[in-house]
PDB file of C-alpha atoms and ligand atoms in Angstrom:
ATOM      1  CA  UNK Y   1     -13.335 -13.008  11.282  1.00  0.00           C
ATOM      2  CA  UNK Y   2     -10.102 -14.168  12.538  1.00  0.00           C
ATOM      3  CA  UNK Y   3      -6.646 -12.578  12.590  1.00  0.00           C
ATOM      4  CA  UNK Y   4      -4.999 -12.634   9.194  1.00  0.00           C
ATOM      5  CA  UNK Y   5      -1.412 -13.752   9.157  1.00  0.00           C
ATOM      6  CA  UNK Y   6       1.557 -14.999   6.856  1.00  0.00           C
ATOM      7  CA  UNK Y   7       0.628 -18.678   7.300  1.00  0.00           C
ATOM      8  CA  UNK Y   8      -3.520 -17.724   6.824  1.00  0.00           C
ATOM      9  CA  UNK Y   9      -2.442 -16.363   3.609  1.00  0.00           C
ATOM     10  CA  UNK Y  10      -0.386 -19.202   2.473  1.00  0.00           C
ATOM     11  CA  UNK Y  11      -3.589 -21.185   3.331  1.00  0.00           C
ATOM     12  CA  UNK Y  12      -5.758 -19.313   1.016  1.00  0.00           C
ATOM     13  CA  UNK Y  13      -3.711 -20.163  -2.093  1.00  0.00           C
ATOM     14  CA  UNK Y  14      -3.730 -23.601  -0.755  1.00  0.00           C
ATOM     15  CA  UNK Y  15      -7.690 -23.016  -0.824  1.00  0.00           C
ATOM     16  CA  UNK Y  16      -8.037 -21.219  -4.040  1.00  0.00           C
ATOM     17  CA  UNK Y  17      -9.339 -18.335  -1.801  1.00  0.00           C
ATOM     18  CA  UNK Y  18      -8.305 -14.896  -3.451  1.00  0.00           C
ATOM     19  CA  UNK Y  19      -6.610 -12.608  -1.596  1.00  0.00           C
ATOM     20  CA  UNK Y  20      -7.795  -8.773  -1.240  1.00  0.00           C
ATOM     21  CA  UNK Y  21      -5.160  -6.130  -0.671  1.00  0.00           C
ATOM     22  CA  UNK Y  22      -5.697  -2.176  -0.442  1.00  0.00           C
ATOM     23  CA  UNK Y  23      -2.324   0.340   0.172  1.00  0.00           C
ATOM     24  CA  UNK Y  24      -3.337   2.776   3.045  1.00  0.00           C
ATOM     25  CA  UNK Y  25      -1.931   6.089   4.855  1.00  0.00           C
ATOM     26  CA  UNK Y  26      -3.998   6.797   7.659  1.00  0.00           C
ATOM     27  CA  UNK Y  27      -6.461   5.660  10.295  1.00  0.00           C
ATOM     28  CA  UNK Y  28      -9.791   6.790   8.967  1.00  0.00           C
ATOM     29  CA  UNK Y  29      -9.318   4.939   5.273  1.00  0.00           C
ATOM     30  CA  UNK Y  30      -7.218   2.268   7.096  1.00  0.00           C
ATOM     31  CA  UNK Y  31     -10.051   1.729   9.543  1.00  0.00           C
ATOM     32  CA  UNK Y  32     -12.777   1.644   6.750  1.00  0.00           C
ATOM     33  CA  UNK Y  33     -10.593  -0.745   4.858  1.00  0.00           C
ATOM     34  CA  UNK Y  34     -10.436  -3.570   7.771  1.00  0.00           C
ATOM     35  CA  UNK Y  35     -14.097  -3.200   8.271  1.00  0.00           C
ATOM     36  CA  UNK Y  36     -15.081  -4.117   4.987  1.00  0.00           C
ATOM     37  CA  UNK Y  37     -12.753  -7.591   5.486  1.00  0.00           C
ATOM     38  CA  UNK Y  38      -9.737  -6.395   3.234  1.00  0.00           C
ATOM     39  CA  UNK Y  39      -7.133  -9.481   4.097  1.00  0.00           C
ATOM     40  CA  UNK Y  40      -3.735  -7.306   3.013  1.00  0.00           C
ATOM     41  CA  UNK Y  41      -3.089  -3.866   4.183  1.00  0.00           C
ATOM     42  CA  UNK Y  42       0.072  -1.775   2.760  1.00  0.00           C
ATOM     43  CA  UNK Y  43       1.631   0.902   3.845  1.00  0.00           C
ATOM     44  CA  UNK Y  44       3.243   2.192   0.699  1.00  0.00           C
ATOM     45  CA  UNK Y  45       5.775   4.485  -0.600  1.00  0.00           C
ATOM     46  CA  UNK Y  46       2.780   5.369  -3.436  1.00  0.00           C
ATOM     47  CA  UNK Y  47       2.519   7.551  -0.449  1.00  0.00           C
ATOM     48  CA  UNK Y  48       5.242  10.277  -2.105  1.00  0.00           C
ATOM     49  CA  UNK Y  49       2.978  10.512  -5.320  1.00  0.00           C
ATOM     50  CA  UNK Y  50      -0.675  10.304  -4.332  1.00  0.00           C
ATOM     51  CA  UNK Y  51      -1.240  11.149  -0.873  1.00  0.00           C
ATOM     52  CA  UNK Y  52       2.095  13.924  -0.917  1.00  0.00           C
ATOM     53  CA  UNK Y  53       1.711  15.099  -4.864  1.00  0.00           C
ATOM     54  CA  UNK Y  54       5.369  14.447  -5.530  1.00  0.00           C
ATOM     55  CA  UNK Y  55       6.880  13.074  -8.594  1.00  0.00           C
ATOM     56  CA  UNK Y  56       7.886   9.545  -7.549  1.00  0.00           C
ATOM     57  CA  UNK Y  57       8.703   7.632  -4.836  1.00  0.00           C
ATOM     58  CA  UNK Y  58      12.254   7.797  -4.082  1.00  0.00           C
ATOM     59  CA  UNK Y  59      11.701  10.623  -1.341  1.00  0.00           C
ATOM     60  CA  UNK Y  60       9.680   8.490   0.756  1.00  0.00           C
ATOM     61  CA  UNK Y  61      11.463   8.093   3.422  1.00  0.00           C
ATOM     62  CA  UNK Y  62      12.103   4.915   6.370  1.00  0.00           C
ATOM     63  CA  UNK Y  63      10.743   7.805   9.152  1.00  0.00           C
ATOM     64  CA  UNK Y  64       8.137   8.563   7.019  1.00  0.00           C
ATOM     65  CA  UNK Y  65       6.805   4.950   6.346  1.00  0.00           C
ATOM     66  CA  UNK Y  66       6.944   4.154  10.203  1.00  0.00           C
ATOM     67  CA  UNK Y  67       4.838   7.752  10.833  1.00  0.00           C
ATOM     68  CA  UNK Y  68       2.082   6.179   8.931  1.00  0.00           C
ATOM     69  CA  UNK Y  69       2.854   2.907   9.540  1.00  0.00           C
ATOM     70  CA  UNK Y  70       1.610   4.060  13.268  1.00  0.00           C
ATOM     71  CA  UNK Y  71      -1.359   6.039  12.145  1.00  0.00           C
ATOM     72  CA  UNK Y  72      -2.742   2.776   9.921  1.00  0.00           C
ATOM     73  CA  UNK Y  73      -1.652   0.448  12.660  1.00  0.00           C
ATOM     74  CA  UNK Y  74      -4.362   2.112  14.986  1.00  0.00           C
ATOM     75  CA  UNK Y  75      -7.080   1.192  12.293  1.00  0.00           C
ATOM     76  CA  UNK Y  76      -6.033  -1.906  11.494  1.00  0.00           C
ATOM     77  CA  UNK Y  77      -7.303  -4.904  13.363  1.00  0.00           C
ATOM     78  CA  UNK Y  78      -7.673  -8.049  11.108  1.00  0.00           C
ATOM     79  CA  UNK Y  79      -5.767  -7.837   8.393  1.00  0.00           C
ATOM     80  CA  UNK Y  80      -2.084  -8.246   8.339  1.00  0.00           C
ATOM     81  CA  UNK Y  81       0.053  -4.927   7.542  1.00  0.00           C
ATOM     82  CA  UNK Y  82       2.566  -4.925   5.731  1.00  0.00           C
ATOM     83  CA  UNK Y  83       5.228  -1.763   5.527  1.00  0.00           C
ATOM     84  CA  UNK Y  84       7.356  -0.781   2.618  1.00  0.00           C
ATOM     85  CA  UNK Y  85      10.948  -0.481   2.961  1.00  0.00           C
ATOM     86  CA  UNK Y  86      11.647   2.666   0.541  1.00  0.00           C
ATOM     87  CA  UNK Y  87      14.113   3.928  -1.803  1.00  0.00           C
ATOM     88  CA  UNK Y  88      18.223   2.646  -0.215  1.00  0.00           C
ATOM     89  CA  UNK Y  89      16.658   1.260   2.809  1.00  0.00           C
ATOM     90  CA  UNK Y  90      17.930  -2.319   2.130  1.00  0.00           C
ATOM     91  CA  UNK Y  91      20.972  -2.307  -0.446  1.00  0.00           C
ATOM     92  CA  UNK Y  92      23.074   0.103   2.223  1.00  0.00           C
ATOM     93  CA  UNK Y  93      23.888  -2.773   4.305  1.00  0.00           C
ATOM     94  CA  UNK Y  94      22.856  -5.700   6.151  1.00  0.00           C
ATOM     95  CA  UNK Y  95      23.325  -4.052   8.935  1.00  0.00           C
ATOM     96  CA  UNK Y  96      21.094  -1.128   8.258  1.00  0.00           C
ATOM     97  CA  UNK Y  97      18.218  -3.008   6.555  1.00  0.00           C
ATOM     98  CA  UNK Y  98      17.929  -4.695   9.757  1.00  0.00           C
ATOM     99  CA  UNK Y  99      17.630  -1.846  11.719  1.00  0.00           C
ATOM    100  CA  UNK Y 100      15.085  -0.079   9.058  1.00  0.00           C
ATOM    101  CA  UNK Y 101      13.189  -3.280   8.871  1.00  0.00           C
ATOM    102  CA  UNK Y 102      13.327  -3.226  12.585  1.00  0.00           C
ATOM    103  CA  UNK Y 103      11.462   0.372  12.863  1.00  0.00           C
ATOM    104  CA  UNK Y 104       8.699  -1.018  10.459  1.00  0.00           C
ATOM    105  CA  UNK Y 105       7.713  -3.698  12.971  1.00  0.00           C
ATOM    106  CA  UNK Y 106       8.336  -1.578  16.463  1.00  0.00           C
ATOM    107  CA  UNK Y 107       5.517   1.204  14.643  1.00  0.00           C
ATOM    108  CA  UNK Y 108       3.211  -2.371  14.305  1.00  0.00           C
ATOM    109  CA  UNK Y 109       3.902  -3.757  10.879  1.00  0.00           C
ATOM    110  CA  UNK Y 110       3.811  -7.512  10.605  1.00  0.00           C
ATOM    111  CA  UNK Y 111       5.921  -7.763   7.825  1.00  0.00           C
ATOM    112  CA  UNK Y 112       7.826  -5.824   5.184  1.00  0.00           C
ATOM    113  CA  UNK Y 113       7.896  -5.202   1.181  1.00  0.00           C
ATOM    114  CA  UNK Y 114      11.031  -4.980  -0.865  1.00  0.00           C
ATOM    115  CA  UNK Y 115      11.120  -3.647  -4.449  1.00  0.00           C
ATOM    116  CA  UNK Y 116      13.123  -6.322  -7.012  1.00  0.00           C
ATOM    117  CA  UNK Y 117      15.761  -8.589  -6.698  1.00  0.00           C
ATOM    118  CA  UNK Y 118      19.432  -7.499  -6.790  1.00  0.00           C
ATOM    119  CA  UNK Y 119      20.449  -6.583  -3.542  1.00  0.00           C
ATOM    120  CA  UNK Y 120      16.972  -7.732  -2.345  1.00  0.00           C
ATOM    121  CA  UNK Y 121      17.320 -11.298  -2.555  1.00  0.00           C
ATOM    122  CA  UNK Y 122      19.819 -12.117  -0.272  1.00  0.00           C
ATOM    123  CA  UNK Y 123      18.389  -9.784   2.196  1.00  0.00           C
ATOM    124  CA  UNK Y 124      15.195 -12.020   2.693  1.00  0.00           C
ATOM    125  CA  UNK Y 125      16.909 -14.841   4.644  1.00  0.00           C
ATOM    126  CA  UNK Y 126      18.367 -12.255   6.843  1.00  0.00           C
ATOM    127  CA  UNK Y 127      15.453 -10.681   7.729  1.00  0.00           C
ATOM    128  CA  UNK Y 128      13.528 -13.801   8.005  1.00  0.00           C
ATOM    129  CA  UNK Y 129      16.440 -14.755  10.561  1.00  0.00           C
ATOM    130  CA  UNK Y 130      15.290 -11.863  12.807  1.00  0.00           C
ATOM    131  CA  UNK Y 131      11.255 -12.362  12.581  1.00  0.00           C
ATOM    132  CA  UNK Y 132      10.537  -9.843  10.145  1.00  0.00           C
ATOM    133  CA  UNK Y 133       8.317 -11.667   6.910  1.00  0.00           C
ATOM    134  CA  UNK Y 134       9.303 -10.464   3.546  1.00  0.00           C
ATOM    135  CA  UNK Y 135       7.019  -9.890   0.720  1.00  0.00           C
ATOM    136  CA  UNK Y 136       8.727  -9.324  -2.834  1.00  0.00           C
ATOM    137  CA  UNK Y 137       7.847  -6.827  -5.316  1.00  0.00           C
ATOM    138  CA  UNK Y 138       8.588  -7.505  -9.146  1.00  0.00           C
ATOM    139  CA  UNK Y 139       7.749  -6.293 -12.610  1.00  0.00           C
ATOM    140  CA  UNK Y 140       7.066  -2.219 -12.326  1.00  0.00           C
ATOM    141  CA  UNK Y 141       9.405  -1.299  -9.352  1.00  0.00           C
ATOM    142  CA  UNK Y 142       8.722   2.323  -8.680  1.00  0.00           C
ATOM    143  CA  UNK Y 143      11.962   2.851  -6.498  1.00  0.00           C
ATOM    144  CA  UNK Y 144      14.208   2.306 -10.340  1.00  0.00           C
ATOM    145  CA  UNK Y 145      12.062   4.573 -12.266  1.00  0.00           C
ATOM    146  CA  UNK Y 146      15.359   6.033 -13.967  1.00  0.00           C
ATOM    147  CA  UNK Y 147      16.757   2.447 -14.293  1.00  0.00           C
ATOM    148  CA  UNK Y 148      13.645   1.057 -15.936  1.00  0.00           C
ATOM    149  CA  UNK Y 149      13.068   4.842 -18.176  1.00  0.00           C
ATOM    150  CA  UNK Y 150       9.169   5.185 -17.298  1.00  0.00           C
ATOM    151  CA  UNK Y 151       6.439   3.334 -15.907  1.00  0.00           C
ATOM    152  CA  UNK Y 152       5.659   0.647 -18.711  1.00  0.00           C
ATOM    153  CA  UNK Y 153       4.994  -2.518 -18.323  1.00  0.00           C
ATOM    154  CA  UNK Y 154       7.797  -4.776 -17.540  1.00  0.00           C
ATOM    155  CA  UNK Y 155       7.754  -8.269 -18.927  1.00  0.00           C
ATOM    156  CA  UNK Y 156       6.869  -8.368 -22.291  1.00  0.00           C
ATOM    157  CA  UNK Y 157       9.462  -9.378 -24.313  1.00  0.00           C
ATOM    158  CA  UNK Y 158      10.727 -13.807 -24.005  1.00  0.00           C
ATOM    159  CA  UNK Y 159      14.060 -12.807 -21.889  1.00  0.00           C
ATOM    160  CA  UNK Y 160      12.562 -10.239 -19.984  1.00  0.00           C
ATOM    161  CA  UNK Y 161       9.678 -12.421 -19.002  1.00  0.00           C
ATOM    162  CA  UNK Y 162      11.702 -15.691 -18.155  1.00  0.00           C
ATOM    163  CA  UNK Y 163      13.936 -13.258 -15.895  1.00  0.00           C
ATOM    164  CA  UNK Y 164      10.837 -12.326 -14.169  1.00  0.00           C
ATOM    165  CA  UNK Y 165       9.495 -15.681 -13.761  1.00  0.00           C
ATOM    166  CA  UNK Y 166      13.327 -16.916 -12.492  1.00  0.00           C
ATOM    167  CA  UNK Y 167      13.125 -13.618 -10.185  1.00  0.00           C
ATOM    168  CA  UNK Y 168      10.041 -15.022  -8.481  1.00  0.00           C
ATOM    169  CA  UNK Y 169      11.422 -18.299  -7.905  1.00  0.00           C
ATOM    170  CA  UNK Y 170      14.461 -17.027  -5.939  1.00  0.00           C
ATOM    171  CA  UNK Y 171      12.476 -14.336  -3.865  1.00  0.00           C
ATOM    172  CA  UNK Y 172       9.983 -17.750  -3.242  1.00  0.00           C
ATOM    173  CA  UNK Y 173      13.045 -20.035  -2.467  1.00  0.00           C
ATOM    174  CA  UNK Y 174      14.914 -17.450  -0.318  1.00  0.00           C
ATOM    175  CA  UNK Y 175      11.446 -17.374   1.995  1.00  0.00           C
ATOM    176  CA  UNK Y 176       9.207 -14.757   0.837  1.00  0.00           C
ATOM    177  CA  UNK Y 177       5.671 -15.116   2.178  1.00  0.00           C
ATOM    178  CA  UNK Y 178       4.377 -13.384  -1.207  1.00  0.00           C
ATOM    179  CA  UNK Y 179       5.099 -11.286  -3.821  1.00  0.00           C
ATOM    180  CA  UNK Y 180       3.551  -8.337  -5.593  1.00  0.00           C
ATOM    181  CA  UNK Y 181       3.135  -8.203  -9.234  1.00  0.00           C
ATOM    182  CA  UNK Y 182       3.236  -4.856 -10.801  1.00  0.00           C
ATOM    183  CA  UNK Y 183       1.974  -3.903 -14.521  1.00  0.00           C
ATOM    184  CA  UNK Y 184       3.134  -7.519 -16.054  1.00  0.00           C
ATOM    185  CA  UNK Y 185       1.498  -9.374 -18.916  1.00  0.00           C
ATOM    186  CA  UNK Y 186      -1.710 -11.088 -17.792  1.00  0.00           C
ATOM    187  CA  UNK Y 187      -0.505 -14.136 -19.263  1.00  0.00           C
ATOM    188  CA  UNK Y 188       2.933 -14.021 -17.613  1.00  0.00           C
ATOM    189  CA  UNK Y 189       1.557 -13.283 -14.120  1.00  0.00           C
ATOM    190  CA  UNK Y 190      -1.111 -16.167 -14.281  1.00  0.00           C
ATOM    191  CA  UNK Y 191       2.111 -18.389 -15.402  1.00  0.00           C
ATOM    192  CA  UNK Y 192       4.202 -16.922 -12.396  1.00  0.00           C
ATOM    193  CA  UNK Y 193       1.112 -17.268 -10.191  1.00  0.00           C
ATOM    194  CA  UNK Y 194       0.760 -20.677 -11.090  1.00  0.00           C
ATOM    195  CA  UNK Y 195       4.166 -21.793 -10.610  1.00  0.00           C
ATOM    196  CA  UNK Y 196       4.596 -20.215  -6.844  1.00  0.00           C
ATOM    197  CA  UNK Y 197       3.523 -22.024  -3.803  1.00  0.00           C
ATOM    198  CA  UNK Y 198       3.505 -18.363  -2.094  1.00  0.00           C
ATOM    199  CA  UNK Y 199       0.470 -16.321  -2.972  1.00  0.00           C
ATOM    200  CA  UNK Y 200       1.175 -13.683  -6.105  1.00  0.00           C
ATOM    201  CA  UNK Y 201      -0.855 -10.432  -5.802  1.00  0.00           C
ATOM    202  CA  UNK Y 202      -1.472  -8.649  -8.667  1.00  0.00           C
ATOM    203  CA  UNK Y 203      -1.279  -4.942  -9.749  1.00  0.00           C
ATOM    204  CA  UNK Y 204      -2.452  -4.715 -13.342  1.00  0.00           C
ATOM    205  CA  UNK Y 205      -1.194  -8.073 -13.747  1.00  0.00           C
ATOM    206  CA  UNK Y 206      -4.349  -9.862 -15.044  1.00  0.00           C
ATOM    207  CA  UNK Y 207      -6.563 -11.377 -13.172  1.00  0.00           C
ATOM    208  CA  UNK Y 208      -5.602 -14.571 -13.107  1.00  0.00           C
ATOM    209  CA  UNK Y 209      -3.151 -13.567  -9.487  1.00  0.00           C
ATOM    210  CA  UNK Y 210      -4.238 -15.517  -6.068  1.00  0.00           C
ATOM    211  CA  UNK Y 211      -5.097 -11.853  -5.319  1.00  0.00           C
ATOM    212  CA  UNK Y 212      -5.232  -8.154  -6.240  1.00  0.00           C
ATOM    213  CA  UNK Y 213      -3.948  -5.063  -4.867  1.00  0.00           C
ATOM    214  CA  UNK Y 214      -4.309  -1.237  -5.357  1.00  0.00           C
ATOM    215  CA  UNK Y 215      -4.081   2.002  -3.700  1.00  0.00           C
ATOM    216  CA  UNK Y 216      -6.929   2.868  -2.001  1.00  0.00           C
ATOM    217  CA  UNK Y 217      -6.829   6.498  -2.599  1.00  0.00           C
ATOM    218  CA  UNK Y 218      -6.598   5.944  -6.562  1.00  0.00           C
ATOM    219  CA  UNK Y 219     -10.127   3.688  -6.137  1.00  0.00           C
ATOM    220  CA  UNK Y 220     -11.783   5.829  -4.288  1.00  0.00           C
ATOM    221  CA  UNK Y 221     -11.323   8.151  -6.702  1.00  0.00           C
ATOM    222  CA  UNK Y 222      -9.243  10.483  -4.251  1.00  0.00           C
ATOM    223  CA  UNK Y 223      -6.104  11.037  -6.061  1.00  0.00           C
ATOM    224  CA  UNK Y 224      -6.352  13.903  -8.946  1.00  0.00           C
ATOM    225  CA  UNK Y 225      -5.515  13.551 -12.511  1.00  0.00           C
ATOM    226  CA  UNK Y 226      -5.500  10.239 -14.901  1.00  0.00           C
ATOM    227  CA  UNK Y 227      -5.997   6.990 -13.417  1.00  0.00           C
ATOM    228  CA  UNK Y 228      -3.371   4.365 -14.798  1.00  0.00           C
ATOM    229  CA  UNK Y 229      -5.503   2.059 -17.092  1.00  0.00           C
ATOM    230  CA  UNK Y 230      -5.453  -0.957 -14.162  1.00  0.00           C
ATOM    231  CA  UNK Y 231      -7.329   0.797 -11.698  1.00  0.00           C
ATOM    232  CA  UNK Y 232     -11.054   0.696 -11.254  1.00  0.00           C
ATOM    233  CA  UNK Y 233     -12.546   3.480  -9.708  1.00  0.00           C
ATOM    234  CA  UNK Y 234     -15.264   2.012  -7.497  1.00  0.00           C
ATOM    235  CA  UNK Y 235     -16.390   5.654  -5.877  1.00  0.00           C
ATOM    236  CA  UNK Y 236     -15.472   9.354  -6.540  1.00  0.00           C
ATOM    237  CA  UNK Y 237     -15.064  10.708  -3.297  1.00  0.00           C
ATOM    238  CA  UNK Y 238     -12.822  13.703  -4.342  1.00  0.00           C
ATOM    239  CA  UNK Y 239     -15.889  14.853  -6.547  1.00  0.00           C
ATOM    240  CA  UNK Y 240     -18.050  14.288  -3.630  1.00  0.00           C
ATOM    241  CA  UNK Y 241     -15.818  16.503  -1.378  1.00  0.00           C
ATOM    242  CA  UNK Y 242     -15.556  19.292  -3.736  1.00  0.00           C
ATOM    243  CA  UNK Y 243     -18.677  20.190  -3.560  1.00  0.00           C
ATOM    244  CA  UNK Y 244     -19.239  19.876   0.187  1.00  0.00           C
ATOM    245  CA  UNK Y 245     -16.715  22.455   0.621  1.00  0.00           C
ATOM    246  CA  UNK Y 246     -17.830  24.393  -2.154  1.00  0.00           C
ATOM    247  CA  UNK Y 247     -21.462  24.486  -0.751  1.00  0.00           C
ATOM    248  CA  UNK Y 248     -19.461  25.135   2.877  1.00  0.00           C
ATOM    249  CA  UNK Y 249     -17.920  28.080   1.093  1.00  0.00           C
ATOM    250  CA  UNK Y 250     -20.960  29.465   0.004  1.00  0.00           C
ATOM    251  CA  UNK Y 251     -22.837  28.534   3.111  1.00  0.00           C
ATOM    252  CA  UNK Y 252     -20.191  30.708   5.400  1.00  0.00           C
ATOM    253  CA  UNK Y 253     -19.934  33.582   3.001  1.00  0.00           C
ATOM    254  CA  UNK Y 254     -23.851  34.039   3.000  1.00  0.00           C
ATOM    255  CA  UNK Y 255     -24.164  33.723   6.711  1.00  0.00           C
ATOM    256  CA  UNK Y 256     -26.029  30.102   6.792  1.00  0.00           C
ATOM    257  CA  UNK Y 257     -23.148  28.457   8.599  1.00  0.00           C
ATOM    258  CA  UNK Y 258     -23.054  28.109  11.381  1.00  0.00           C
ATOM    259  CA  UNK Y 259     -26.855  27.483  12.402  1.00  0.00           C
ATOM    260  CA  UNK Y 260     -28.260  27.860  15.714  1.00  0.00           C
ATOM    261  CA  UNK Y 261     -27.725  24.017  15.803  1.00  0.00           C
ATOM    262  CA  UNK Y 262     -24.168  24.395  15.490  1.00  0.00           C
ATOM    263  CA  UNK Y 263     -23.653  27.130  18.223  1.00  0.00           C
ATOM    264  CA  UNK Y 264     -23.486  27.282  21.777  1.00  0.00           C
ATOM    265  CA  UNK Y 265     -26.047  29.061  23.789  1.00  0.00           C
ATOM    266  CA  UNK Y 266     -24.800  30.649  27.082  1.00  0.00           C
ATOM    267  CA  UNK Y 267     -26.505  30.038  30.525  1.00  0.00           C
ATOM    268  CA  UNK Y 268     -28.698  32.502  30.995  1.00  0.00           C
ATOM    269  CA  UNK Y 269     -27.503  33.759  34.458  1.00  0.00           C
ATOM    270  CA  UNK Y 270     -23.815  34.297  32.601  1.00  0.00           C
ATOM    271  CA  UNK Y 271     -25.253  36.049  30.148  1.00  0.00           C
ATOM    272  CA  UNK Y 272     -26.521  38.933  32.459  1.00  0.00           C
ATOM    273  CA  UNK Y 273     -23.086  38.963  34.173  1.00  0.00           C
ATOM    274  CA  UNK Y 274     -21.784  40.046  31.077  1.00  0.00           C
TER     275      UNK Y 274
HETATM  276  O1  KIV Q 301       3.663   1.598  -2.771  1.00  0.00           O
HETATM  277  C1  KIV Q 301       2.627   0.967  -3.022  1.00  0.00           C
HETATM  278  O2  KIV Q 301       1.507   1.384  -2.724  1.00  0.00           O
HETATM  279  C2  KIV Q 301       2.791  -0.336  -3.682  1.00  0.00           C
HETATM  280  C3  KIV Q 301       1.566  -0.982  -4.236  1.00  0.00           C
HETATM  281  C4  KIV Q 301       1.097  -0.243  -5.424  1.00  0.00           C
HETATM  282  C5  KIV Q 301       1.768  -2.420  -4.521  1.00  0.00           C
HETATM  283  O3  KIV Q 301       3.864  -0.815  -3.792  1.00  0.00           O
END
C-alpha cells in the first residue's frame, strides 16, 4: 500500500474513502498499528493520562512528545504521523511555535496537531510557511480543561455550535490539512464534515466524520478504569496480561519457571573445569 500523505488524505474525502486514525506511544503498538493499514497515526498528549496515569494533559511536555514521537516514528512506515504540539507550545510566540513545531518534524513527524482556535489560527499559515502541515483540533480540547470546567461535550447549545462550525471554517481557510473533532453532537459534526473540503475525523463525534480516531491504548482495552462512552473496546489486552503475569508469579514462586528449555546448559568440558 502506498505512502500516506496530506494530499492522499485530501483525496480520500474527495473519494468518499473513510479515513482510519489510532493515537500511539511506542514502537511495538505503533508497529502493529501500520501493519493492520491504519492511514493516521498520532502521537498524542492523551499520553499524560493513559499511558503516564496523570490527571490531564497539560504536563505533557514538547521534549516529551518528540521522545515518543521517535520511538513511533521507528514503527511507522505507511501511514502519515502526526505529533501534538502540547499545553503553551504555540500561543508563547511565533517564534517559539516554530521552533517546537520544528522538533516535532526533526524526531520524524509529518505534520502537527493544535488544540482550538484563539491563538491557533493565525499560527497555521506560519507554520504552513515553513513546511510543517497543520491539523486542527475542535470541540473537547483537553489542553483548556479548566477553561471549558470538565470534559463534556462541547457543541450543544445553537451559539456554541455555529461557533464551532465558524471555527472549522477558519482553521480550513487558514490551510489546515484536517481537523479533529472531539465529543461534538453527531449531527453537528456530520454538518461540519459536510461543509469542509479538508477531511474531519471524528472522536465521539458521530459517525457521520470522513474518518474516526481513538487512542489505541483505550481500544485495546489497555488503559484501567471507565472507558468514556465513545470508545469501543475491540480487545482486552490488560485482562489478558494480568493473568500471564499472575500465572508467571505463581510459576516462579513454585519453581516451574524457568524450565530446562529456558536455561543454558554449559559445555561439558567447562563444566569439569569448574
Ligand atoms: O491526544 C490525543 O490522543 C488526541 C486524540 C484523542 C485525538 O488528541
Amino acid at each position: 500500500m502506498d505512502k500516506v500523505t496530506v494530499n492522499r488524505l485530501a483525496e480520500m474525502k474527495r473519494e468518499g474513502q473513510r479515513i482510519t486514525a489510532l493515537a500511539a506511544y511506542d514502537f511495538p503498538i505503533a508497529s502493529l498499528i501500520d501493519a493492520a493499514g491504519v492511514d493516521l497515526v498520532l502521537v498524542g498528549d492523551s499520553l499524560g493520562m493513559t499511558f503516564r496515569g496523570e490527571e490531564n494533559t497539560l504536563t505533557v511536555t514538547v521534549e516529551d512528545i518528540a521522545y515518543h514521537t521517535r520511538a513511533v516514528r521507528r514503527g511507522v512506515k505507511r501511514a502519515l504521523l502526526v505529533a501534538d504540539m502540547p499545553f503553551l507550545s504555540c500561543h508563547v510566540s511565533a517564534e517559539k511555535t516554530l521552533e517546537n513545531a520544528g522538533k516535532m518534524i526533526i524526531s520524524g513527524a509529518e505534520a502537527v496537531k493544535l488544540e482550538g482556535i484563539d491563538g491557533v489560527v493565525e499560527t497555521v499559515p506560519r507554520l504552513l510557511a515553513a513546511g510543517v502541515p497543520v491539523m486542527g483540533h475542535l470541540g473537547l480540547t483537553p489542553q483548556s480543561i479548566h477553561k471549558l470546567g470538565g470534559y463534556k461535550v462541547q457543541g450543544r447549545q445553537g451559539k456554541a455550535a455555529q461557533k464551532l462550525f465558524d471555527d472549522a471554517r477558519r482553521l480550513e481557510e487558514a490551510g489546515a490539512f484536517a481537523l479533529v473533532l472531539e465529543c461534538v453532537p453527531a449531527e453537528l459534526a456530520a454538518r461540519v464534515s459536510e461543509a469542509l473540503a479538508i477531511p474531519a475525523i471524528g472522536i465521539g463525534a458521530g459517525p457521520d466524520c470522513d474518518g474516526q480516531i481513538l487512542v489505541a491504548n483505550d481500544m485495546l482495552g489497555l488503559t484501567p478504569g471507565r472507558a468514556p462512552r465513545f470508545v469501543k473496546r475491540y480487545a482486552e489486552l490488560a485482562d489478558a496480561a494480568k493473568t500471564a503475569i499472575e500465572t508467571y508469579v505463581r510459576e516462579t514462586r513454585g519453581g516451574a519457571f524457568p524450565a530446562a528449555e529456558h536455561s543454558y546448559p554449559a559445555e561439558p568440558r567447562r563444566l569439569k573445569a569448574v
